[in-house]
């Protein structure tokens, strides 16, 4: 018998990919499946970015790059942060990584061990808890509540910090809820963290370009008092519809940067060269593609929220960021995961049950509106027919 380390009995996964596989299997059987489960823009990567990647290959960029990323891309990330957040960041503090998850992996590995506690948003991206449990640290969920518009509460978060807390994970705009935390809560959080100088912060801002209704994304990079312990996570997957390119970046405080570099060397060596040159084109080129995509998501957001609120037993507050709605389905009488499974198998609509995002996710579903308006309308009609004809129990 092979004996793998016990930590693998604790590691979880991202159920959105399991739902995607099930949806694809049903489609292969001839079923008409509308996928509102996966968090992937349905728009193609903009042509000038694709051409930059192709040009890089034609120009001979076929070899290894520095583990931290090519200098032109790290400089482009610094310019982007200055443009978007008004904050100067040295390219020497920027790390280029293959997607956003790698930064989570690195940060949690650095601080997670038996006896340590790591705070993470719940409902939240499931890889947070999965990786925390893998390291043997204790995962401490920070409740993200519907009554707060799915923004985090600074007071509630700070109250959960103990002498064993090593890392706090913050995500705004948020997956799966679409919540955007207001500046007042971020200000209060940063002020309170002054009493906990040994707690590092991982700020997941992968959806930072996607806000609606005049909401403004406030990056934690803007707070110099925590810059010496702040890890900033961002990337190209969502903003530039580049999920399959696997391109992310992070900003690390100086004491942690070399640790991240060593992990990169040990894990993935470097991000492929052509993707990095495509990233330079994305960040330095016209941002019209981003503006147009967010405007289209906003249009779909209104369709999905209005449609969900018209369903029997369903209510949905307006998401203020990202491209997810997180409707409350508790009054349908269904448990969330059972409802998500039935909607896929019987109605041909893929969604994700709220418990897949944490202990506070029961009673909710996640719907991605990164699908066409036509498909969203069709999905809502199918959900309506299902809920009217299939009462719980």
XYZ file of C-alpha atoms in Angstrom, residues 47-263:
217
model
C -7.393 40.308 -30.594
C -4.434 42.592 -29.877
C -3.574 40.490 -26.821
C -3.829 37.256 -28.788
C -1.595 38.712 -31.497
C 0.995 39.721 -28.909
C 1.160 36.135 -27.689
C 1.512 34.825 -31.233
C 4.187 37.412 -32.024
C 6.147 36.392 -28.945
C 6.253 32.813 -30.185
C 7.260 33.904 -33.663
C 9.953 36.138 -32.188
C 11.500 33.152 -30.463
C 10.317 33.577 -26.869
C 10.337 29.827 -26.300
C 12.566 29.419 -23.261
C 12.561 29.857 -19.523
C 12.045 33.296 -18.059
C 13.016 34.503 -14.567
C 10.909 32.777 -11.918
C 9.565 36.166 -10.872
C 8.476 37.080 -14.421
C 9.919 39.117 -17.268
C 10.895 42.678 -16.406
C 8.566 44.313 -19.009
C 5.531 42.589 -17.493
C 6.484 43.414 -13.912
C 6.885 47.037 -15.003
C 3.495 46.911 -16.768
C 1.869 45.612 -13.570
C 3.429 48.510 -11.645
C 2.055 50.996 -14.183
C -1.386 49.383 -14.002
C -1.456 49.631 -10.213
C -0.469 53.300 -10.400
C -3.148 53.972 -13.028
C -5.939 52.129 -11.244
C -5.105 52.669 -7.574
C -2.804 55.699 -7.523
C -0.159 53.686 -5.687
C 3.505 53.363 -6.615
C 4.752 49.776 -6.491
C 8.274 48.747 -7.413
C 8.511 46.113 -10.165
C 10.934 44.366 -7.832
C 8.024 43.566 -5.495
C 5.859 42.115 -8.290
C 5.688 38.349 -8.835
C 4.269 36.883 -12.071
C 2.464 33.580 -11.430
C 0.310 31.113 -13.399
C -3.104 32.306 -12.211
C -4.534 33.711 -9.004
C -4.581 30.448 -7.047
C -0.796 30.300 -6.919
C -0.609 33.432 -4.785
C -3.172 31.934 -2.379
C -1.159 28.716 -2.293
C 2.084 30.536 -1.552
C 0.653 32.810 1.129
C -1.182 30.052 2.967
C 1.870 27.755 2.819
C 3.973 30.513 4.361
C 1.680 31.022 7.347
C -0.278 27.795 7.723
C 0.866 25.157 10.196
C -0.671 23.207 13.087
C -1.509 25.585 15.902
C -1.891 28.607 13.619
C -5.212 30.167 12.657
C -6.043 31.704 9.290
C -9.143 33.855 8.782
C -10.950 33.646 5.446
C -14.280 34.931 4.044
C -17.268 32.566 4.209
C -19.069 32.226 1.843
C -15.866 32.564 -0.122
C -13.658 31.030 -2.764
C -13.367 27.367 -1.680
C -9.626 27.077 -2.285
C -8.977 29.331 0.718
C -10.302 26.783 3.205
C -8.968 23.826 1.241
C -5.395 25.082 1.395
C -5.660 26.172 5.033
C -6.790 22.687 6.034
C -4.037 21.121 3.935
C -1.374 22.970 5.932
C -2.845 21.813 9.234
C -3.763 25.334 10.315
C -7.188 26.024 11.765
C -9.545 27.716 9.284
C -11.578 30.482 10.936
C -14.526 31.598 8.776
C -15.323 35.313 8.671
C -19.100 35.474 8.086
C -20.097 37.367 4.948
C -23.726 38.270 5.569
C -26.573 39.045 3.197
C -27.856 41.746 5.557
C -24.548 43.594 5.031
C -24.895 43.453 1.264
C -22.308 40.658 1.356
C -19.613 43.119 2.423
C -17.373 42.046 5.276
C -17.796 43.571 8.726
C -14.561 45.034 10.073
C -15.753 44.695 13.671
C -16.743 41.062 13.225
C -13.480 40.288 11.463
C -11.282 41.941 14.072
C -13.142 40.170 16.884
C -12.072 36.809 15.438
C -8.329 37.577 15.645
C -6.498 35.719 18.429
C -2.836 35.391 19.406
C -2.724 32.353 17.079
C -3.903 34.273 13.999
C -1.207 34.407 11.342
C -3.034 35.449 8.159
C -6.263 37.240 7.239
C -7.702 36.754 3.744
C -9.898 39.541 2.328
C -11.765 39.372 -0.998
C -13.546 42.357 -2.537
C -15.232 42.424 -5.027
C -16.153 38.972 -3.880
C -16.684 35.503 -5.219
C -19.317 33.990 -4.832
C -21.506 36.801 -3.529
C -20.677 39.802 -5.714
C -20.276 41.888 -2.558
C -18.109 45.011 -2.538
C -16.765 46.195 0.797
C -17.135 49.961 1.322
C -14.235 52.192 2.211
C -15.617 52.740 5.726
C -15.244 49.043 6.542
C -11.790 48.837 4.975
C -10.678 51.931 6.915
C -11.973 50.358 10.138
C -10.262 47.059 9.381
C -6.894 48.673 8.723
C -7.197 50.820 11.844
C -7.988 47.755 13.933
C -5.098 45.782 12.474
C -2.725 48.223 14.159
C -3.443 46.250 17.335
C -2.380 43.019 15.611
C 0.988 43.761 13.986
C 1.878 40.075 13.559
C -1.105 39.280 11.313
C -0.355 39.213 7.578
C -3.073 40.130 5.068
C -3.814 38.536 1.703
C -6.033 40.846 -0.368
C -7.652 38.976 -3.271
C -8.563 41.702 -5.765
C -8.927 39.571 -8.892
C -12.330 41.194 -9.653
C -11.128 44.712 -8.886
C -12.121 46.147 -12.286
C -15.706 44.874 -12.032
C -17.960 47.142 -9.980
C -21.419 48.569 -10.678
C -23.871 51.273 -9.576
C -21.108 53.770 -8.906
C -19.327 51.491 -6.450
C -15.590 52.087 -6.184
C -13.100 49.339 -5.479
C -10.736 50.373 -2.686
C -7.483 48.446 -2.845
C -5.671 47.605 0.370
C -2.509 48.727 -1.423
C -3.628 52.272 -0.640
C -2.872 51.822 3.059
C 0.854 52.363 3.719
C 0.476 51.311 7.353
C -0.027 47.661 6.326
C 2.147 47.513 3.204
C 4.925 45.709 5.114
C 2.578 42.722 5.659
C 0.191 42.950 2.701
C 0.092 40.425 -0.135
C -1.872 41.733 -3.131
C -3.441 39.235 -5.564
C -4.577 40.108 -9.087
C -4.384 38.731 -12.608
C -5.594 38.683 -16.181
C -8.119 35.827 -16.086
C -11.266 37.804 -15.335
C -10.350 41.347 -16.363
C -9.054 40.410 -19.813
C -10.991 37.151 -20.404
C -7.728 35.195 -20.240
C -8.675 32.260 -17.975
C -6.903 29.670 -20.127
C -3.719 31.707 -20.500
C -2.977 31.197 -16.782
C -1.566 34.593 -15.926
C -1.667 36.176 -12.499
C 0.469 38.559 -10.495
C 0.982 39.552 -6.922
C 2.760 42.205 -4.901
C 4.728 41.034 -1.870
C 6.252 42.859 1.062
C 10.042 42.731 0.966
C 10.449 40.211 3.825
C 8.268 37.657 1.974
C 9.261 38.194 -1.648
C 12.218 35.815 -1.699
C 10.110 33.110 -0.057
C 7.617 33.464 -2.904
C 10.433 33.333 -5.464
C 11.761 30.106 -3.968
C 8.309 28.536 -4.055
